[in-house]
Structures are given as structure tokens and as C-alpha cells.
CSV table of C-alpha atoms and ligand atoms in Angstrom, one decimal:
chain,number,residue,atom,x,y,z
A,21,MET,CA,0.0,0.0,-0.1
A,22,ALA,CA,1.2,3.5,-0.8
A,23,SER,CA,2.5,4.5,2.8
A,24,LEU,CA,3.3,8.3,3.0
A,25,GLN,CA,4.9,7.7,6.5
A,26,LEU,CA,7.1,4.9,5.1
A,27,ALA,CA,8.1,6.6,2.1
A,28,SER,CA,8.4,10.3,3.3
A,29,ALA,CA,12.1,10.3,3.8
A,30,ASN,CA,12.8,8.8,0.5
A,31,ILE,CA,10.4,11.4,-1.1
A,32,ASP,CA,12.4,14.2,0.5
A,33,GLU,CA,15.5,12.6,-0.9
A,34,VAL,CA,13.9,12.4,-4.4
A,35,ILE,CA,12.5,16.0,-4.4
A,36,ALA,CA,16.1,17.0,-3.6
A,37,VAL,CA,17.6,15.0,-6.5
A,38,TYR,CA,15.2,16.4,-9.0
A,39,ASN,CA,15.8,19.9,-7.6
A,40,LEU,CA,11.9,20.0,-8.0
A,41,GLU,CA,11.6,23.2,-5.8
A,42,ASN,CA,13.8,24.9,-8.6
A,43,ILE,CA,11.8,23.5,-11.4
A,44,ALA,CA,8.4,24.5,-10.0
A,45,ASN,CA,9.8,27.8,-8.7
A,46,GLY,CA,7.9,27.3,-5.5
A,47,ILE,CA,7.8,25.5,-2.2
A,48,LEU,CA,6.3,22.1,-1.5
A,49,THR,CA,2.9,22.6,0.2
A,50,LYS,CA,1.4,19.2,-0.1
A,51,GLN,CA,2.3,15.6,-0.8
A,52,CYS,CA,-0.2,12.8,-0.8
A,53,PRO,CA,-0.9,9.2,-2.0
A,54,TYR,CA,-2.9,9.6,-5.2
A,55,GLY,CA,-5.0,7.4,-7.6
A,56,SER,CA,-6.2,3.9,-7.4
A,57,GLY,CA,-3.5,1.7,-9.2
A,58,HIS,CA,-3.1,-1.8,-7.9
A,59,ILE,CA,0.9,-1.8,-8.7
A,60,ASN,CA,2.9,1.2,-8.2
A,61,ASP,CA,2.9,3.9,-5.4
A,62,THR,CA,1.8,7.1,-6.7
A,63,PHE,CA,1.9,10.5,-5.0
A,64,LEU,CA,0.8,14.1,-5.9
A,65,LEU,CA,3.2,16.8,-5.0
A,66,CYS,CA,2.0,20.5,-4.9
A,67,PHE,CA,4.2,23.4,-5.0
A,68,GLU,CA,3.1,27.2,-4.4
A,69,THR,CA,4.9,29.7,-6.5
A,70,PRO,CA,5.6,33.4,-4.9
A,71,ALA,CA,2.8,34.5,-7.1
A,72,ASN,CA,0.6,32.0,-5.5
A,73,ASP,CA,0.2,29.8,-8.4
A,74,GLN,CA,0.2,26.1,-8.0
A,75,LYS,CA,2.5,23.5,-9.9
A,76,GLN,CA,1.8,19.9,-9.5
A,77,TYR,CA,3.5,16.7,-10.1
A,78,ILE,CA,2.9,12.9,-10.3
A,79,LEU,CA,5.7,11.1,-8.4
A,80,GLN,CA,5.8,7.2,-8.6
A,81,ARG,CA,7.7,4.7,-6.9
A,82,ILE,CA,8.0,1.9,-9.5
A,83,ASN,CA,7.3,-1.5,-8.1
A,84,HIS,CA,10.4,-3.3,-8.9
A,85,THR,CA,9.3,-6.7,-7.4
A,86,ILE,CA,6.9,-6.8,-10.4
A,87,PHE,CA,8.9,-4.7,-13.0
A,88,HIS,CA,12.4,-6.3,-12.7
A,89,ASN,CA,14.3,-3.8,-14.6
A,90,PRO,CA,12.9,-0.2,-14.0
A,91,PRO,CA,15.9,1.4,-16.2
A,92,GLN,CA,14.8,-0.5,-19.2
A,93,LEU,CA,11.1,0.4,-18.4
A,94,MET,CA,11.9,3.9,-18.2
A,95,GLU,CA,13.7,3.7,-21.5
A,96,ASN,CA,10.6,2.3,-23.1
A,97,ILE,CA,8.5,5.3,-21.7
A,98,VAL,CA,10.9,7.9,-22.9
A,99,ASN,CA,11.2,6.5,-26.5
A,100,ILE,CA,7.3,5.9,-26.7
A,101,THR,CA,6.4,9.3,-25.4
A,102,ARG,CA,9.1,11.1,-27.6
A,103,PHE,CA,7.7,9.2,-30.6
A,104,LEU,CA,4.1,10.3,-29.6
A,105,ARG,CA,5.0,13.9,-29.0
A,106,ASN,CA,6.3,14.1,-32.5
A,107,LYS,CA,3.0,12.6,-34.0
A,108,ILE,CA,1.0,14.8,-31.7
A,109,THR,CA,2.9,17.9,-32.7
A,110,ALA,CA,2.5,17.1,-36.4
A,111,GLN,CA,-1.2,16.6,-36.1
A,112,GLY,CA,-1.6,20.1,-34.4
A,113,GLY,CA,-2.2,18.6,-30.9
A,114,GLU,CA,-0.9,19.7,-27.5
A,115,PRO,CA,1.9,17.3,-26.7
A,116,ASP,CA,2.2,18.6,-23.2
A,117,ARG,CA,-1.4,17.7,-22.3
A,118,GLU,CA,-1.7,14.6,-24.8
A,119,THR,CA,1.0,12.4,-23.7
A,120,LEU,CA,3.2,12.0,-20.5
A,121,ASN,CA,6.3,14.0,-19.9
A,122,VAL,CA,8.9,12.6,-17.9
A,123,ILE,CA,10.9,15.1,-15.6
A,124,LYS,CA,14.7,14.7,-15.5
A,125,THR,CA,16.8,14.6,-12.2
A,126,LYS,CA,19.4,17.3,-12.0
A,127,HIS,CA,21.9,14.6,-13.1
A,128,GLY,CA,19.9,14.4,-16.5
A,129,THR,CA,18.5,10.9,-15.9
A,130,ASN,CA,15.0,9.8,-16.3
A,131,TRP,CA,14.7,8.0,-13.0
A,132,TYR,CA,16.3,7.9,-9.7
A,133,GLN,CA,17.2,5.0,-7.3
A,134,ASP,CA,17.2,6.1,-3.8
A,135,SER,CA,19.4,4.9,-0.6
A,136,ASP,CA,16.8,2.2,-0.1
A,137,ASN,CA,17.1,1.0,-3.7
A,138,ASN,CA,13.5,2.1,-4.6
A,139,TYR,CA,13.1,3.4,-8.2
A,140,TRP,CA,11.2,6.7,-8.7
A,141,ARG,CA,10.0,8.8,-11.5
A,142,ILE,CA,8.2,12.1,-11.9
A,143,TYR,CA,5.6,13.2,-14.6
A,144,GLN,CA,4.4,16.6,-15.2
A,145,PHE,CA,0.9,16.6,-13.8
A,146,ILE,CA,-1.6,16.9,-16.6
A,147,GLU,CA,-3.7,19.9,-15.4
A,148,ASN,CA,-7.5,20.3,-15.7
A,149,SER,CA,-8.0,16.6,-16.3
A,150,LEU,CA,-10.4,13.9,-15.0
A,151,CYS,CA,-9.9,10.3,-14.3
A,152,LEU,CA,-12.8,8.0,-14.1
A,153,GLU,CA,-13.1,4.9,-12.0
A,154,GLN,CA,-16.5,3.9,-13.5
A,155,VAL,CA,-18.1,4.8,-16.7
A,156,LYS,CA,-20.5,7.5,-16.3
A,157,SER,CA,-21.8,8.0,-19.8
A,158,GLU,CA,-21.8,5.9,-23.1
A,159,LYS,CA,-20.2,8.7,-24.7
A,160,ASP,CA,-17.3,8.8,-22.2
A,161,PHE,CA,-16.7,5.1,-23.0
A,162,TYR,CA,-16.9,5.6,-26.7
A,163,ASP,CA,-14.4,8.4,-26.4
A,164,SER,CA,-12.1,6.3,-24.3
A,165,ALA,CA,-12.5,3.5,-27.2
A,166,VAL,CA,-11.4,5.9,-29.8
A,167,ALA,CA,-8.4,7.0,-27.8
A,168,PHE,CA,-7.1,3.5,-27.1
A,169,GLY,CA,-7.7,2.5,-30.7
A,170,ASN,CA,-5.9,5.7,-31.9
A,171,PHE,CA,-3.0,5.0,-29.4
A,172,GLN,CA,-2.4,1.8,-31.1
A,173,LYS,CA,-2.7,3.4,-34.5
A,174,MET,CA,-0.1,6.0,-33.5
A,175,LEU,CA,2.2,3.4,-32.4
A,176,ALA,CA,1.8,1.1,-35.5
A,177,ASP,CA,5.2,2.2,-36.9
A,178,PHE,CA,7.0,2.4,-33.6
A,179,PRO,CA,10.4,0.6,-34.1
A,180,THR,CA,9.6,-2.5,-32.0
A,181,GLU,CA,13.2,-3.4,-31.8
A,182,LEU,CA,13.5,-0.4,-29.2
A,183,LEU,CA,11.0,-2.0,-26.9
A,184,HIS,CA,11.9,-4.0,-23.9
A,185,GLU,CA,9.6,-6.5,-22.5
A,186,THR,CA,8.8,-5.2,-19.2
A,187,ILE,CA,6.9,-8.3,-18.0
A,188,PRO,CA,7.6,-11.3,-19.9
A,189,ASN,CA,4.3,-13.3,-21.2
A,190,PHE,CA,2.3,-10.5,-19.6
A,191,HIS,CA,-0.9,-11.5,-21.7
A,192,HIS,CA,0.0,-15.1,-22.4
A,193,THR,CA,-3.2,-16.8,-21.1
A,194,PRO,CA,-1.7,-20.3,-21.2
A,195,SER,CA,1.3,-19.1,-19.1
A,196,ARG,CA,-1.3,-17.4,-16.7
A,197,PHE,CA,-3.1,-20.6,-16.4
A,198,GLN,CA,0.1,-22.8,-15.6
A,199,ALA,CA,0.9,-19.9,-12.7
A,200,PHE,CA,-2.7,-20.6,-11.4
A,201,GLN,CA,-1.9,-24.3,-11.3
A,202,LYS,CA,1.2,-23.6,-9.4
A,203,ALA,CA,-0.8,-21.4,-7.0
A,204,LEU,CA,-3.2,-24.4,-6.6
A,205,ASN,CA,-0.3,-26.3,-5.5
A,206,GLU,CA,1.5,-24.1,-3.3
A,207,GLY,CA,-1.4,-22.0,-2.1
A,208,ILE,CA,-2.4,-21.4,1.5
A,209,PRO,CA,-4.9,-24.3,2.3
A,210,THR,CA,-7.5,-22.5,4.1
A,211,ARG,CA,-7.8,-20.0,1.1
A,212,ILE,CA,-8.0,-22.8,-1.3
A,213,ALA,CA,-10.8,-24.3,0.6
A,214,LEU,CA,-12.5,-20.8,0.6
A,215,ALA,CA,-12.2,-20.5,-3.2
A,216,GLN,CA,-13.5,-24.0,-4.3
A,217,ASN,CA,-16.2,-22.6,-6.7
A,218,GLU,CA,-14.0,-20.2,-8.3
A,219,ILE,CA,-11.3,-22.7,-8.7
A,220,ALA,CA,-13.7,-25.2,-10.4
A,221,PHE,CA,-14.9,-22.4,-12.7
A,222,ALA,CA,-11.4,-21.5,-13.7
A,223,LEU,CA,-10.4,-25.3,-14.3
A,224,GLU,CA,-13.4,-25.8,-16.3
A,225,ARG,CA,-12.4,-23.3,-18.9
A,226,GLU,CA,-8.7,-24.5,-19.4
A,227,CYS,CA,-9.3,-25.6,-23.1
A,228,GLU,CA,-10.2,-22.0,-24.0
A,229,THR,CA,-6.9,-20.5,-22.7
A,230,THR,CA,-4.9,-21.2,-25.8
A,231,ILE,CA,-7.4,-19.7,-28.3
A,232,LEU,CA,-5.8,-16.6,-29.1
A,233,THR,CA,-2.2,-17.4,-28.6
A,234,ASN,CA,-2.6,-20.3,-31.0
A,235,LEU,CA,-4.0,-18.0,-33.6
A,236,LEU,CA,-1.1,-15.8,-33.1
A,237,LYS,CA,1.4,-18.6,-33.5
A,238,GLU,CA,-0.5,-19.8,-36.8
A,239,GLY,CA,0.0,-16.2,-38.0
A,240,GLN,CA,-3.8,-15.7,-38.1
A,241,LEU,CA,-3.6,-12.7,-35.6
A,242,PRO,CA,-0.9,-9.9,-35.9
A,243,LEU,CA,1.5,-8.8,-33.2
A,244,ARG,CA,1.0,-5.1,-32.8
A,245,VAL,CA,2.4,-2.5,-30.2
A,246,THR,CA,-0.2,-2.4,-27.7
A,247,HIS,CA,-1.0,-0.8,-24.3
A,248,ASN,CA,-1.8,-3.8,-22.2
A,249,ASP,CA,-3.5,-2.3,-19.4
A,250,THR,CA,-6.4,-0.3,-21.0
A,251,LYS,CA,-8.5,0.4,-17.7
A,252,LEU,CA,-10.6,3.4,-17.8
A,253,ASN,CA,-8.7,4.8,-15.0
A,254,ASN,CA,-5.5,4.6,-17.4
A,255,ILE,CA,-6.9,7.6,-19.5
A,256,LEU,CA,-7.3,11.2,-18.6
A,257,PHE,CA,-10.3,13.3,-19.8
A,258,ASP,CA,-10.3,17.1,-20.4
A,259,ALA,CA,-12.1,18.5,-17.5
A,260,ASP,CA,-13.7,21.3,-19.8
A,261,THR,CA,-14.3,19.4,-23.1
A,262,LYS,CA,-14.9,16.0,-21.3
A,263,LYS,CA,-13.1,14.5,-24.3
A,264,ALA,CA,-10.4,11.8,-23.9
A,265,LEU,CA,-7.0,13.5,-23.5
A,266,CYS,CA,-4.2,11.4,-22.5
A,267,ILE,CA,-3.5,7.6,-22.3
A,268,ILE,CA,-1.4,7.1,-19.1
A,269,ASP,CA,0.3,4.1,-17.2
A,270,LEU,CA,2.6,3.0,-20.1
A,271,ASP,CA,4.6,0.6,-18.1
A,272,THR,CA,3.3,-2.4,-20.2
A,273,VAL,CA,3.5,-1.0,-23.6
A,274,MET,CA,4.8,-4.0,-25.6
A,275,PRO,CA,4.3,-6.0,-28.6
A,276,GLY,CA,0.8,-7.7,-27.9
A,277,LEU,CA,-2.6,-8.5,-29.5
A,278,SER,CA,-5.1,-5.7,-30.1
A,279,LEU,CA,-7.8,-8.2,-28.7
A,280,TYR,CA,-6.4,-8.0,-25.2
A,281,ASP,CA,-6.4,-4.2,-25.2
A,282,PHE,CA,-10.1,-4.3,-26.3
A,283,GLY,CA,-10.9,-7.2,-23.8
A,284,ASP,CA,-9.2,-5.2,-20.8
A,285,SER,CA,-11.3,-2.1,-21.4
A,286,ILE,CA,-14.6,-4.1,-21.6
A,287,ARG,CA,-13.9,-6.1,-18.5
A,288,PHE,CA,-13.3,-3.0,-16.4
A,289,GLY,CA,-15.7,-0.4,-18.2
A,290,ALA,CA,-18.7,-2.5,-19.6
A,291,ASN,CA,-19.1,-4.2,-16.2
A,292,THR,CA,-22.1,-2.9,-14.5
A,293,ALA,CA,-20.3,-3.2,-11.2
A,294,ALA,CA,-17.0,-2.3,-9.6
A,295,GLU,CA,-14.0,-4.7,-10.1
A,296,ASP,CA,-14.2,-5.8,-6.3
A,297,GLU,CA,-17.8,-5.5,-6.1
A,298,THR,CA,-19.0,-7.9,-3.3
A,299,ASP,CA,-22.8,-8.3,-4.2
A,300,LEU,CA,-22.4,-10.4,-7.4
A,301,SER,CA,-26.0,-9.8,-8.4
A,302,LYS,CA,-24.9,-6.4,-9.6
A,303,VAL,CA,-22.2,-7.7,-11.9
A,304,SER,CA,-23.0,-7.9,-15.6
A,305,LEU,CA,-21.9,-7.0,-19.2
A,306,ASP,CA,-23.7,-3.9,-20.4
A,307,LEU,CA,-24.2,-4.6,-24.2
A,308,SER,CA,-24.8,-0.9,-24.9
A,309,LEU,CA,-21.4,-0.1,-23.5
A,310,PHE,CA,-19.9,-3.1,-25.3
A,311,GLU,CA,-21.5,-1.8,-28.7
A,312,ALA,CA,-20.3,1.8,-27.9
A,313,PHE,CA,-16.7,0.7,-27.2
A,314,THR,CA,-16.7,-1.7,-30.2
A,315,LYS,CA,-17.7,1.2,-32.4
A,316,GLY,CA,-15.3,3.6,-30.9
A,317,TYR,CA,-12.3,1.2,-30.8
A,318,LEU,CA,-12.7,0.3,-34.4
A,319,GLU,CA,-12.8,4.0,-35.5
A,320,GLY,CA,-9.8,4.9,-33.3
A,321,CYS,CA,-7.9,1.9,-35.0
A,322,GLY,CA,-8.8,3.6,-38.3
A,323,GLY,CA,-9.7,0.5,-40.2
A,324,SER,CA,-6.4,-1.2,-39.4
A,325,LEU,CA,-7.8,-4.3,-37.6
A,326,THR,CA,-8.0,-7.6,-39.8
A,327,ASP,CA,-11.3,-9.3,-40.4
A,328,LYS,CA,-10.0,-12.1,-38.0
A,329,GLU,CA,-9.4,-9.6,-35.2
A,330,ILE,CA,-12.7,-8.0,-35.5
A,331,ALA,CA,-14.3,-11.4,-35.4
A,332,MET,CA,-12.2,-12.5,-32.3
A,333,LEU,CA,-13.3,-9.2,-30.3
A,334,PRO,CA,-15.9,-11.2,-28.3
A,335,MET,CA,-13.2,-13.8,-27.4
A,336,GLY,CA,-10.7,-10.9,-26.4
A,337,ALA,CA,-13.3,-9.5,-24.0
A,338,LYS,CA,-13.9,-13.1,-22.5
A,339,LEU,CA,-10.4,-14.3,-22.3
A,340,MET,CA,-9.0,-11.1,-20.9
A,341,THR,CA,-11.8,-11.2,-18.2
A,342,TYR,CA,-10.9,-14.9,-17.6
A,343,GLU,CA,-7.2,-14.2,-17.4
A,344,CYS,CA,-7.5,-11.3,-14.9
A,345,GLY,CA,-9.8,-13.5,-12.9
A,346,ILE,CA,-7.1,-16.3,-12.6
A,347,ARG,CA,-4.6,-13.6,-11.8
A,348,PHE,CA,-6.6,-12.4,-8.9
A,349,LEU,CA,-7.5,-15.9,-7.8
A,350,SER,CA,-3.8,-16.9,-7.9
A,351,ASP,CA,-2.7,-13.9,-5.9
A,352,PHE,CA,-5.5,-14.6,-3.1
A,353,LEU,CA,-4.4,-18.3,-3.0
A,354,LEU,CA,-0.6,-17.2,-2.6
A,355,GLY,CA,-1.4,-14.5,0.1
A,356,ASP,CA,-1.9,-11.3,-1.9
A,357,THR,CA,1.7,-10.6,-2.8
A,358,TYR,CA,1.2,-9.0,-6.4
A,359,PHE,CA,-2.1,-6.7,-6.3
A,360,LYS,CA,-2.6,-4.2,-3.5
A,361,ILE,CA,-5.5,-4.9,-1.2
A,362,HIS,CA,-7.2,-2.6,1.2
A,363,ARG,CA,-9.3,-5.3,2.9
A,364,GLU,CA,-9.5,-9.0,3.6
A,365,ASN,CA,-10.5,-11.3,0.6
A,366,GLN,CA,-10.5,-8.4,-1.8
A,367,ASN,CA,-8.6,-10.5,-4.3
A,368,LEU,CA,-11.0,-13.2,-4.2
A,369,ASP,CA,-13.8,-10.7,-4.5
A,370,ARG,CA,-12.1,-9.4,-7.5
A,371,ALA,CA,-11.8,-13.0,-9.0
A,372,LYS,CA,-15.5,-13.4,-8.3
A,373,THR,CA,-16.5,-10.4,-10.2
A,374,GLN,CA,-14.3,-11.4,-13.2
A,375,PHE,CA,-15.8,-15.0,-13.3
A,376,ARG,CA,-19.5,-13.8,-12.9
A,377,LEU,CA,-18.8,-11.4,-15.9
A,378,VAL,CA,-17.3,-14.2,-18.0
A,379,ALA,CA,-20.5,-16.3,-17.2
A,380,ASP,CA,-22.6,-13.3,-18.3
A,381,MET,CA,-20.5,-13.1,-21.5
A,382,GLU,CA,-21.1,-16.6,-22.2
A,383,ALA,CA,-24.9,-16.0,-21.8
A,384,LYS,CA,-24.7,-13.0,-24.1
A,385,TRP,CA,-22.3,-14.7,-26.5
A,386,ASP,CA,-24.5,-14.6,-29.6
A,387,THR,CA,-25.5,-10.9,-29.3
A,388,MET,CA,-22.0,-9.9,-28.5
A,389,ALA,CA,-21.1,-11.5,-31.9
A,390,GLU,CA,-24.0,-9.9,-33.7
A,391,ILE,CA,-22.8,-6.4,-32.4
A,392,VAL,CA,-19.4,-6.9,-33.8
A,393,ARG,CA,-20.7,-8.1,-37.2
A,394,LYS,CA,-22.6,-4.8,-37.4
A,395,TYR,CA,-19.3,-3.0,-37.5
A,396,GLN,CA,-17.2,-5.4,-39.8
B,20,ADP,P1,-0.6,2.4,-11.5
B,20,ADP,O1,0.4,1.8,-12.5
B,20,ADP,O2,-0.4,2.1,-10.1
B,20,ADP,O3,-2.0,2.1,-12.1
B,20,ADP,P2,-0.8,4.9,-12.9
B,20,ADP,O4,0.4,5.4,-13.7
B,20,ADP,O5,-1.9,4.6,-13.5
B,20,ADP,O6,-0.3,3.9,-11.9
B,20,ADP,O7,-1.2,6.3,-11.9
B,20,ADP,C1,-2.1,6.1,-11.0
B,20,ADP,C2,-3.3,7.4,-11.0
B,20,ADP,O8,-2.5,8.8,-11.0
B,20,ADP,C3,-3.9,7.4,-12.5
B,20,ADP,O9,-5.0,6.7,-12.4
B,20,ADP,C4,-4.2,8.9,-12.5
B,20,ADP,O10,-5.4,9.2,-11.8
B,20,ADP,C5,-3.2,9.7,-11.9
B,20,ADP,N1,-2.1,10.1,-12.8
B,20,ADP,C6,-1.1,9.4,-13.2
B,20,ADP,N2,-0.2,10.2,-14.1
B,20,ADP,C7,-0.8,11.4,-14.2
B,20,ADP,C8,-0.5,12.7,-14.7
B,20,ADP,N3,0.8,12.7,-15.4
B,20,ADP,N4,-1.2,13.7,-14.5
B,20,ADP,C9,-2.5,13.5,-13.8
B,20,ADP,N5,-2.9,12.4,-13.2
B,20,ADP,C10,-2.1,11.3,-13.3
B,21,GN1,C1,-3.0,-3.7,-12.6
B,21,GN1,O1,-1.7,-0.9,-12.5
B,21,GN1,P1,-3.0,-1.1,-12.6
B,21,GN1,O2,-3.9,-0.9,-11.5
B,21,GN1,O3,-3.3,-0.1,-13.8
B,21,GN1,C2,-2.4,-4.7,-13.5
B,21,GN1,C3,-3.2,-5.1,-14.8
B,21,GN1,C4,-4.6,-5.6,-14.4
B,21,GN1,C5,-5.2,-4.6,-13.4
B,21,GN1,C6,-6.5,-5.1,-12.8
B,21,GN1,C7,1.3,-4.4,-14.3
B,21,GN1,O4,-3.2,-2.5,-13.3
B,21,GN1,O5,-2.4,-6.0,-15.6
B,21,GN1,O6,-5.4,-5.9,-15.4
B,21,GN1,O7,-4.2,-4.3,-12.2
B,21,GN1,N1,-1.0,-4.2,-13.9
B,21,GN1,C8,0.1,-5.0,-13.8
B,21,GN1,O8,-7.1,-4.0,-12.4
B,21,GN1,O9,0.1,-6.3,-13.3
B,22,MG,MG1,-3.0,2.8,-13.6
């Protein structure tokens, strides 16, 4: 959990090495944990200038238990954001607000390793923006779809040889299934007993885990540069125009399948309940949101998806939801060492919502396929 107390001495050290008071031309007036990401520790830093203006920054401690090579990860982010800046500028956009901007330390590096070996980075805070935890309107969700599709289109000619794989096999569902089987063997017995229904649900669907990776292997699906973590809260909206503004959380940008990007947005945003809802009767797939996202994503990709990719969109949604479910479940069984939790059994609750959503997708399968065909 992001603990300000634990990290505050390190935060002072980081602010000094970034010379941030000079960059902001002000004094630090506030530092607090920020956002609701499950992986990194995020803090908001506020400075006040002599003219009483406020300057804000996002400070992040990179989770190096999960991302084993933070310097390589930062190299990816700097290369990707530089590439995007050039495209956004060429399109007449506002690169300072439409992509992340990494601040350098006073030594000119893009990250800092503190005396406790934690890795830190600082981003320019994107002012006058909103981050949504749940879809408020169909239009917002459609806009997010266009933005995620467009993100992928903009990176279509990114030189992939520059990309480090920050987490190997990140969305390789068969590997995730193997990790789940290992968790079943090595997990905490009382937790295994508590999760019998969810374990059975996951095991029953083993044969489906290879569907997308096999199509990739056979050359029937293309490898693209994808975001790989397309949750609604990884996009910022302009507070005035309410339009999608900036795709954030670029830690997992790697070669991958467009279907997993599509699927991750659906599993989070088209769910009628929160990811950790405890009342499962509230969980379902909202078909209007599914349709809005399908339309927006295909538009954002600008006609670049192949017929096979489009036909497999429902499978992308289902497999990504299933994969996330087995990841939450494995983490629960092993003692909650990966995803941050804020209460007991939260990872089990997260797994339950994912599986309920998978079951609802199975019930709505024909309609999902029909919706996709409308846009083919
Ligand atoms: P995590 O990897 O832990 O999910 P994120 O990079 O997604 O971390 O950041 C967590 C939250 O911080 C985001 O959901 C968003 O609300 C906020 N955030 C991150 N970067 C910025 C930024 N540059 N400007 C404004 N808000 C940001
Ligand atoms: C994590 O960092 P965050 O909260 O955006 C996870 C994603 C999961 C998601 C589930 C690096 O994303 O893969 O889909 O939680 N990120 C990593 O909410 O594992
Ligand atoms: Mg995030």
C-alpha cells in the first residue's frame, strides 16, 4: 500500500535530487498518496509559487518486484512518449497534455534509485483533467475507445526493436493458467478451501486459454504495439471538453494482441459493477457499453484491424476477463503479494466479479457476436 509515512524520508531525498523546488519555482505545500492503481505507489506533489500559482507533479515509486528492470522500463516510456510527442505535434495537438512528460533529475536521468534501492520517476501533472473509475456515460466510454484505438494506430510504426519486454508473457493466457495451477499446488490451504467454486470455474475453462495465442502462433492474428493495461482509469479526460485527452500508465506498452487491449477495457468499463464488488448480482456485461466501445475502438484503429481480429473481439473480452480472474485468484491463494489490497479477501472478490462477468458474456455470446458483425 502507498504509505506516505514509510516513504516520506525517501520522498524528500527524491525531491532534492530532482531539484523540484527550482523547477517548480515554489515551495512544497502538499504531498499525498494519489490514484487507485494496484501496482505502483503514486503521490501528488503540490508546489506554491511566490505569485501564489500552483504547480503539481506525479511522483511514482516503481514496483520493482513486479517490473524487474525499471531502467529499461523507463527507456521504453521515454522512447514511446518522444515518438508520440512528434506525432501529436505533427497533428497540431498539444503534446504537453496529450502524452506523459517525464521530468529529469538534476543529473539528467529519467529515474532515480534512492538509498533504499527504490526506483522513482516524476511526471508533469496533466492539469485540468479527470480520471474516471467507472463509466459515467456511454459517450465517455466511446471516447475512451477511440483514444485507445488511436493510441495503437499512432504506435503502429514504432520501431519494436527499441521495446524491452517489461513483464515477459504478460498477456499469455496459457502461462497465466500454468501460474494458476502452481498457485493451486503451493497456495494457502484455508484459502484454497474458501475458493472452491472459483477454482472449479477456472479449471472448467482450461481448453479456451490457448485460443488467441494459438491464432497468433499460426499467423492468423498480428502482433502489434499495444498498451496492455487499458483500464478506464488509465486515461485522462479533459475537464472542460470532457473528451479523452491522454493515455497514461505506459509501463506495459509492449508487442501484444489488439484483442487483449479491447478486452481489458470491456472487462473493466462495460461491467455494471466495480472490479471488487461484493454483491455479485450487480455484475453483468452492459451490451450498450460493449457496442459503444466496439464502435469507438474500430474507428480509433482507423480501419487497421484485420477481419479475423474483428471477428475475435468477443473472445478478446472473454479471455481477458478470465485471465484477470485467474490472476486475482492466484494472488489470493498465494497470500496477496502482487495486487494491492485494502481489505481482507479483496482479491477473491475481484476474481469472483471477473468470473461472474465471464459467465454473463457466455450467456450473451450470440448478441456480442451480432454487435461486432454490425461494424465489420
Ligand atoms: P498504476 O500503475 O499504479 O496504475 P498510474 O500510472 O495509472 O499508476 O497512476 C495512478 C493514477 O495517478 C492514475 O489513475 C491517475 O489518476 C493519476 N495520474 C498518473 N499520471 C498522471 C499525470 N501525469 N497527470 C495527472 N494524473 C496522473
Ligand atoms: C493492474 O496498475 P494498474 O492498476 O493499472 C495490472 C493489470 C490488471 C489490473 C487489474 C502491471 O493495473 O494487468 O489488469 O491491475 N497491472 C500490472 O485491475 O500487472
Ligand atoms: Mg493505472
